[in-house]
CSV table of C-alpha atoms in Angstrom, one decimal:
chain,number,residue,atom,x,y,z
Q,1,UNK,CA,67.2,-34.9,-53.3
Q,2,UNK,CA,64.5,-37.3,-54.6
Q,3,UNK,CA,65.4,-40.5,-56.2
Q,4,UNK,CA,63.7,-43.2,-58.6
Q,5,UNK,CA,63.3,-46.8,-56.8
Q,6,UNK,CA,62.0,-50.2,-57.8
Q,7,UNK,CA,58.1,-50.8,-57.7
Q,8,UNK,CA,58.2,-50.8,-54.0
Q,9,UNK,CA,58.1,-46.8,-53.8
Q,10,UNK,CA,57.2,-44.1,-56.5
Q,11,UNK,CA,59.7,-42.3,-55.1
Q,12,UNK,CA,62.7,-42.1,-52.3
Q,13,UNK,CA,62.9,-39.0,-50.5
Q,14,UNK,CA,66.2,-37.5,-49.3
Q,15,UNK,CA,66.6,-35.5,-46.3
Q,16,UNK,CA,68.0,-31.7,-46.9
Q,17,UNK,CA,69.5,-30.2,-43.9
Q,18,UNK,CA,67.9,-27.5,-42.0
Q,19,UNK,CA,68.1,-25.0,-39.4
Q,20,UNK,CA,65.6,-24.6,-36.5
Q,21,UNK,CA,66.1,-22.7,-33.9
Q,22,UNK,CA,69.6,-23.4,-31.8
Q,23,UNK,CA,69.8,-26.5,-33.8
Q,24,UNK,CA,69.1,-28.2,-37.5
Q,25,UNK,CA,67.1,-30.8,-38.8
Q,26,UNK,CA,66.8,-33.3,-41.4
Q,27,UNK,CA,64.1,-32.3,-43.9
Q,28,UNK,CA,61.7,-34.6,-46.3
Q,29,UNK,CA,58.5,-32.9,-46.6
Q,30,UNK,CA,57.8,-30.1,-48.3
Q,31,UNK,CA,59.6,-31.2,-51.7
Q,32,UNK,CA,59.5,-29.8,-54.9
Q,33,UNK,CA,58.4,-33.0,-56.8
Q,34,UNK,CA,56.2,-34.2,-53.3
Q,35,UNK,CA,54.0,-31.5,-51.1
Q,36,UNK,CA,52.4,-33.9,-49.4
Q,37,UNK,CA,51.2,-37.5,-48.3
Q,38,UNK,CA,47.6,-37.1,-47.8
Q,39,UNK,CA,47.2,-34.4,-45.4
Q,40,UNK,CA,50.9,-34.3,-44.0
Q,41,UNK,CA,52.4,-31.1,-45.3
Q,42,UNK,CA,56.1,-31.0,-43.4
Q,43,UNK,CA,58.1,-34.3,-41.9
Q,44,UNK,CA,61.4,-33.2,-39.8
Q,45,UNK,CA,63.6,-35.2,-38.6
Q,46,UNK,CA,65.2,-33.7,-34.8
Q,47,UNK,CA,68.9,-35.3,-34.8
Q,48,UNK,CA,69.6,-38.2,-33.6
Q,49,UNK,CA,72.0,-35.3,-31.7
Q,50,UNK,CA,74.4,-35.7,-28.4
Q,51,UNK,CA,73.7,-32.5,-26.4
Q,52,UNK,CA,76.4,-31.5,-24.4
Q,53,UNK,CA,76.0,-30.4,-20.5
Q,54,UNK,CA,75.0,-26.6,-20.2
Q,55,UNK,CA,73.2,-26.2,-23.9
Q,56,UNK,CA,69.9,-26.9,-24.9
Q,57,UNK,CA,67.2,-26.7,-27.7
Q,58,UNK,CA,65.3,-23.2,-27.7
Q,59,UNK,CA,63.4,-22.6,-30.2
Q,60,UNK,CA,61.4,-19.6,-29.6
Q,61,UNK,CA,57.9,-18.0,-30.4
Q,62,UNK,CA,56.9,-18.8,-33.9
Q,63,UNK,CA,53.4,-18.5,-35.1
Q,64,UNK,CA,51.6,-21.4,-36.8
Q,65,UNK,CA,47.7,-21.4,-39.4
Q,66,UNK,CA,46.1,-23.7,-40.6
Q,67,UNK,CA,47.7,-26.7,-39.7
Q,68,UNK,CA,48.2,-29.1,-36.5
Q,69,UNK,CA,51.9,-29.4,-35.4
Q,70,UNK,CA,52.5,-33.2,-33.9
Q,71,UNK,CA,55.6,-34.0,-32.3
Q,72,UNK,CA,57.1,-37.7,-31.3
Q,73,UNK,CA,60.6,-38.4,-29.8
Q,74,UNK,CA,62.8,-41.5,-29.7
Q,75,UNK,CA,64.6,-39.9,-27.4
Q,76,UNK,CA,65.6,-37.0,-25.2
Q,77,UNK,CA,62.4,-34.8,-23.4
Q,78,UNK,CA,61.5,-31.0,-24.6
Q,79,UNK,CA,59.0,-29.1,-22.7
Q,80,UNK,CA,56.3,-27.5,-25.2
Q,81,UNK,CA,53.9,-23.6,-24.3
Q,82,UNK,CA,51.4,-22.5,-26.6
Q,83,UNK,CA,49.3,-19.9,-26.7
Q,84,UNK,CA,46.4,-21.5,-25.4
Q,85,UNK,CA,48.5,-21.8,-22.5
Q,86,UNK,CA,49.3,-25.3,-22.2
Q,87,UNK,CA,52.3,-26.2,-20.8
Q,88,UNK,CA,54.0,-30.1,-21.4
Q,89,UNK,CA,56.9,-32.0,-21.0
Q,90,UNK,CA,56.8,-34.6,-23.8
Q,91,UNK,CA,58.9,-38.1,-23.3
Q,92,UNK,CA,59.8,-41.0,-26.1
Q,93,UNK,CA,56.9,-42.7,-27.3
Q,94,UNK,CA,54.4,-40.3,-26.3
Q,95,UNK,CA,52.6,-37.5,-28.8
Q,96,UNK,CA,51.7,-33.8,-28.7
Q,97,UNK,CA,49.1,-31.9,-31.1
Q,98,UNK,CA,48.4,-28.9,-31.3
Q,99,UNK,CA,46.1,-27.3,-33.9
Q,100,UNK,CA,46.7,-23.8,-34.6
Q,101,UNK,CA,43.7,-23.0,-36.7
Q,102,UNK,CA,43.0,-19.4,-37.2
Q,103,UNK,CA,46.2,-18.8,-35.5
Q,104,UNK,CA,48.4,-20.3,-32.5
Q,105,UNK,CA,51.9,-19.8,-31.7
Q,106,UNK,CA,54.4,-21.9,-29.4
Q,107,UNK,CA,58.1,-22.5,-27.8
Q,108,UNK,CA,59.9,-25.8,-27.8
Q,109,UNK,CA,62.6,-25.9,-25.3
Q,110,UNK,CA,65.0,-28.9,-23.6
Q,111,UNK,CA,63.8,-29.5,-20.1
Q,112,UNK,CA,65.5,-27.0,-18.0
Q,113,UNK,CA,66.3,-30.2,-15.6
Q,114,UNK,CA,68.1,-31.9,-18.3
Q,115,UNK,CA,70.7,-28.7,-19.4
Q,116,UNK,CA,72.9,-30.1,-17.0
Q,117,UNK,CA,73.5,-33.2,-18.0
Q,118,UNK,CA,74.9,-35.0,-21.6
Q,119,UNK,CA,71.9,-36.2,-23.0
Q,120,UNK,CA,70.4,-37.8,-26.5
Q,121,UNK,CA,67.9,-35.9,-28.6
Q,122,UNK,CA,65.9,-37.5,-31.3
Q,123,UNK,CA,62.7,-37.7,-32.3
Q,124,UNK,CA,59.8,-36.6,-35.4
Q,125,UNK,CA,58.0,-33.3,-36.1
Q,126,UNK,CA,55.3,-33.5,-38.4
Q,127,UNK,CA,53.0,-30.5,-39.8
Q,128,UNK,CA,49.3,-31.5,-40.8
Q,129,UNK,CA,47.2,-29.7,-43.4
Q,130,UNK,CA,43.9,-29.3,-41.8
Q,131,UNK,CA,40.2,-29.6,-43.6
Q,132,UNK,CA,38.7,-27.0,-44.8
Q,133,UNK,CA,36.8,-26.4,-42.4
Q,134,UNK,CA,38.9,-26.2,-39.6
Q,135,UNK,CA,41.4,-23.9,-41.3
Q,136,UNK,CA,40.5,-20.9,-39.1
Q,137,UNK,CA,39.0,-22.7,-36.4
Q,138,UNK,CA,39.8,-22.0,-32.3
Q,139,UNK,CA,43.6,-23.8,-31.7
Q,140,UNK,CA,43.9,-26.3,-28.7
Q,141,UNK,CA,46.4,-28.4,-28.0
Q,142,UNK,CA,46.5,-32.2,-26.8
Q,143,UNK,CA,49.6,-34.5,-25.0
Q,144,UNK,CA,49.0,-38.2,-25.0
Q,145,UNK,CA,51.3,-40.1,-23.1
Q,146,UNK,CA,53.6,-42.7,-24.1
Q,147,UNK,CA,51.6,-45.9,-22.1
Q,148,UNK,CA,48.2,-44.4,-23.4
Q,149,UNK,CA,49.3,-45.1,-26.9
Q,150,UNK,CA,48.0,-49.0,-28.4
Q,151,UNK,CA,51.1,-50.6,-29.1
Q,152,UNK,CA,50.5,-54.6,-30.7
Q,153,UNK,CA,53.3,-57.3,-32.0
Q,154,UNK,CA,54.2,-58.8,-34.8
Q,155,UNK,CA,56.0,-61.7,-34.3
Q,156,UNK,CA,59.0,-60.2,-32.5
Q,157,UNK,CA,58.1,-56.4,-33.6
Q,158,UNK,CA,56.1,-54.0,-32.1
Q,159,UNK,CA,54.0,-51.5,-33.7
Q,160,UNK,CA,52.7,-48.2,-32.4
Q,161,UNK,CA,49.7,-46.4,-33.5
Q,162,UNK,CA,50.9,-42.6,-32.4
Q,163,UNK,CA,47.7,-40.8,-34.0
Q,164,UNK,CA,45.3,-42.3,-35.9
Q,165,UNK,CA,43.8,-45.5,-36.9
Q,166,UNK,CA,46.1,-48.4,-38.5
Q,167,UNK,CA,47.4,-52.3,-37.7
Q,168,UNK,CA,43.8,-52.6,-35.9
Q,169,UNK,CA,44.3,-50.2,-33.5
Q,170,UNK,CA,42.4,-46.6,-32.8
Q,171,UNK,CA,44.9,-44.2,-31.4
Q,172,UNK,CA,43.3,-41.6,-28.5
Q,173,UNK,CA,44.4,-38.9,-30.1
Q,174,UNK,CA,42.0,-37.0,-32.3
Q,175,UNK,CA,43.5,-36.3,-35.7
Q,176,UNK,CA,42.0,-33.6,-38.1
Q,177,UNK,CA,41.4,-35.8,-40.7
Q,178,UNK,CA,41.6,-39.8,-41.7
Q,179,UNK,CA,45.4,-40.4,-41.2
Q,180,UNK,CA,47.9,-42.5,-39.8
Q,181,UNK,CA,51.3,-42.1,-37.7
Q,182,UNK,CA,52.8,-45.3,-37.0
Q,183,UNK,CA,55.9,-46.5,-35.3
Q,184,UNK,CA,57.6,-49.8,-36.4
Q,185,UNK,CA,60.5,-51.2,-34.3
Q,186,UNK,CA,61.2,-54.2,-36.8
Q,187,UNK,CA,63.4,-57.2,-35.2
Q,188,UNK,CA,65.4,-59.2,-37.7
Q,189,UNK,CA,63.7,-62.5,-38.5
Q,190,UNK,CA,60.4,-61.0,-38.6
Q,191,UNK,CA,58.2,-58.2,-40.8
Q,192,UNK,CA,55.4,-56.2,-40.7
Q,193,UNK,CA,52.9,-55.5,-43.9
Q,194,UNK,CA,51.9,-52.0,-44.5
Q,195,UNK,CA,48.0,-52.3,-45.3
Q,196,UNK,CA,46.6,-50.2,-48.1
Q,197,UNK,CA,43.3,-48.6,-46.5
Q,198,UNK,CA,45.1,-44.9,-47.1
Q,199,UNK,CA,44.8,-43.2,-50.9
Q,200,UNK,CA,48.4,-42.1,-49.7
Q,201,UNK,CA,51.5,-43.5,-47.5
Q,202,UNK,CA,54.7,-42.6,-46.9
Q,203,UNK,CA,57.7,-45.3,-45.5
Q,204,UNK,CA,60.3,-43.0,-43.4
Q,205,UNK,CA,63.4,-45.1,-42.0
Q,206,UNK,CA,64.3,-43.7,-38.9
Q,207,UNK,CA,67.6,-46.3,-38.6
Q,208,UNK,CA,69.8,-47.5,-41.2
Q,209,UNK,CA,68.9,-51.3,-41.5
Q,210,UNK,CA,65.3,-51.1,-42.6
Q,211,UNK,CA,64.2,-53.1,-46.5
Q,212,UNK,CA,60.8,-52.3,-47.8
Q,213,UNK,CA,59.7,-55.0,-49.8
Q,214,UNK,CA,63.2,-56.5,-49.2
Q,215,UNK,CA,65.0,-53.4,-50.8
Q,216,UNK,CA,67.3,-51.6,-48.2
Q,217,UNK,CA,65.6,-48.1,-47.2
Q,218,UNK,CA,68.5,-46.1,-46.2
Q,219,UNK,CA,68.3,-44.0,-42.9
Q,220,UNK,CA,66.2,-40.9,-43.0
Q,221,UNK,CA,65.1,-41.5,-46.3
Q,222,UNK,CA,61.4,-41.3,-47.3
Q,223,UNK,CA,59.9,-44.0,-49.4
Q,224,UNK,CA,56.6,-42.4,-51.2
Q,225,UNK,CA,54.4,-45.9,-51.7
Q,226,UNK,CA,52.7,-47.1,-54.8
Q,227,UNK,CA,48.8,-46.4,-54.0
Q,228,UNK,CA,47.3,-49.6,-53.5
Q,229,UNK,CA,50.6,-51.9,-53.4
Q,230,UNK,CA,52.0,-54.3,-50.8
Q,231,UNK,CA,54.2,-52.8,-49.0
Q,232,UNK,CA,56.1,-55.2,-46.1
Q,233,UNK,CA,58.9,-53.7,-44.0
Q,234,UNK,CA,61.5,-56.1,-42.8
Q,235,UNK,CA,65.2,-55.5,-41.5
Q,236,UNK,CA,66.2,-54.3,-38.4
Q,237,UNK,CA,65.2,-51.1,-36.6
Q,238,UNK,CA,62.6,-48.4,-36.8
Q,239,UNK,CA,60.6,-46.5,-39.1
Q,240,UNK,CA,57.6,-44.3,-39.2
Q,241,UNK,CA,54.1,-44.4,-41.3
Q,242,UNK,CA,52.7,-41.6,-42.6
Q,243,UNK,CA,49.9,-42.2,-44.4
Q,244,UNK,CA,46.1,-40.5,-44.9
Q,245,UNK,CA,43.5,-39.4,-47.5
Q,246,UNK,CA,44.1,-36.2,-49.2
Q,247,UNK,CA,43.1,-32.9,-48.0
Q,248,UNK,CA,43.1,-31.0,-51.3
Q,249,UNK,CA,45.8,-28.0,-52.4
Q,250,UNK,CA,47.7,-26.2,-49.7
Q,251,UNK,CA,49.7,-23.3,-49.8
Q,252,UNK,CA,52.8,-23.1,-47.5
Q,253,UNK,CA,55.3,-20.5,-46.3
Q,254,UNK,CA,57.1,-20.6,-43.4
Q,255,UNK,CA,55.0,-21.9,-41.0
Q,256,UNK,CA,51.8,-21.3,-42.1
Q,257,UNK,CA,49.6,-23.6,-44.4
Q,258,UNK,CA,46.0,-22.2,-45.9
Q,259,UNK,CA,44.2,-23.3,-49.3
Q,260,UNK,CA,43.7,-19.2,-49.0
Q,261,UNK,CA,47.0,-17.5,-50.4
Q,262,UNK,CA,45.4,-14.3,-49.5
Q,263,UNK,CA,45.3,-15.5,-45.7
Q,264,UNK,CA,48.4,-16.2,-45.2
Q,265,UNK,CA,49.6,-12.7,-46.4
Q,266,UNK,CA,47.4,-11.7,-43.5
Q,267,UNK,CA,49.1,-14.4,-41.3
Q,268,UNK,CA,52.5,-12.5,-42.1
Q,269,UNK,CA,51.2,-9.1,-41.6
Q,270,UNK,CA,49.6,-9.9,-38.3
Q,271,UNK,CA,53.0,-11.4,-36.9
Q,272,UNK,CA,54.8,-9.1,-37.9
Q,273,UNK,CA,52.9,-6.3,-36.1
Q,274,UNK,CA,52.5,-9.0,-33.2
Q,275,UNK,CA,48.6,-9.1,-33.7
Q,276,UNK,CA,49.2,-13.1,-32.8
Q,277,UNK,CA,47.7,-14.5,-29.4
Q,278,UNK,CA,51.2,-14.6,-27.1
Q,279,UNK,CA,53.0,-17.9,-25.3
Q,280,UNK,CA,52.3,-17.2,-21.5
Q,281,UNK,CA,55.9,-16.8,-19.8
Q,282,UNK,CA,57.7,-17.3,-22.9
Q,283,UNK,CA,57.1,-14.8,-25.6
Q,284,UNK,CA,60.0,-13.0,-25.3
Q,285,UNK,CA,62.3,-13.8,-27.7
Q,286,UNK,CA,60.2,-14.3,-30.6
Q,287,UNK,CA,61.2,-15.4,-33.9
Q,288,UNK,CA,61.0,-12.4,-36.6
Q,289,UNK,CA,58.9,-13.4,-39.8
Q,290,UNK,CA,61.9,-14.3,-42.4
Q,291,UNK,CA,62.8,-11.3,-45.2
């Protein structure tokens, strides 16, 4: 659910529980009273969830339009394959994109090293709207590691620019649109201000502990900023920025995002008679389109 704040936020988002694939997730965007911030369409939350020895997280051939899927862990590893045909093992602090376009579809999976062992999964999924004209446009998909991405201090916290450009710092990964994906790991005793260069930004605590503008931001909730306000985070732990400049009226269903309605009925015919380019090695199971 969405609740009002103070003048630090225009609105505090809630997380609703999801399922995704062998798992669930925490979910804050899409909501009914907030589609987006700027171009970010879809913000999940991946646990923080113990995995036991012999399980895993499969989640299997999906299709994606329209949009760029970027995915950031705290913790745990999963090994991505898309139907471009990359294939990557992504680690804490690092960042995968991949832009579906005109049509892409992928596989998530735990690291078949790590089904062995008990092990900590946790980490961010993000969905971005793309422009206009890149809607239909060829996919391609992009991993950044972890010690590629700028990382500067502030005081005794540490900020990460995952995607983007934020805190004076240009990330190397090359986002559709002007945006910004930050990581803040805020110590106690020190803060870090939130600048205002985006026409939209989001606050999302990833630990309990975190104040915007001195008012406590519980964990996994989703602070939607006041355009153009001061925004400081303080407390203890981490949160994420999400922040960018609008790209105008999406339409979303399942997981596919157009400003063409009429295209994404096309995107739902065309999975459903598996007229989508296939996941090399691992295609087979694929996730039927929802009734």
């Amino acid at each position: 659910m969405a609740t009002d704040s103070d003048a630090t936020a225009t609105m505090l988002i809630e997380p609703r529980i999801r399922p995704v694939g062998t798992g669930q997730v925490r979910r804050l965007l899409p909501y009914r009273k907030r589609r987006m911030i700027g171009p970010f369409i879809f913000v999940d939350l991946m646990g923080p969830v113990q995995l036991a020895a012999g399980t895993g997280t499969d989640v299997d051939a999906h299709p994606h339009i329209g949009l760029a899927a970027v995915t950031y862990l705290f913790a745990g590893r999963l090994v991505h394959r898309d139907s471009t045909g990359a294939v990557a093992a992504i680690e804490p602090g690092a960042v995968n994109w991949m832009t579906a376009g005109a049509g892409a579809t992928h596989t998530e999976r735990s690291h078949p090293d790590d089904r062995a062992t008990d092990r900590l999964l946790h980490g961010l999924q993000t969905w971005v709207a793309l422009p206009d004209e890149a809607e239909d446009g060829p996919a391609r998909f992009e991993h950044t590691a972890a010690e590629e991405i700028p990382t500067e201090r502030h005081g005794a916290s540490t900020v990460r620019v995952a995607v983007g450009n934020g805190f004076g710092h240009e990330s190397p990964v090359s986002p559709s649109s002007p945006l910004l994906l930050a990581e803040l790991d805020v110590a106690d005793g020190s803060s870090v201000p939130v600048d205002a260069t985006f026409a939209e930004r989001g606050l999302l605590a990833i630990d309990d502990g975190i104040t915007l503008n001195d008012t406590p931001l519980p964990e996994a909730t989703l602070a939607v900023l006041e355009p153009g306000a001061p925004a400081v985070v303080g407390g203890r732990g981490r949160a994420m920025v999400i922040a960018g400049e609008p790209v105008g009226p999406r339409n979303i269903w399942w997981n596919f995002v157009h400003s063409d309605a009429e295209r994404i009925e096309q995107a739902k015919h065309d999975w459903t008679r598996q007229a989508f380019p296939t996941v090399p090695g691992d295609h087979d199971p694929w996730v039927p389109l929802p009734t």
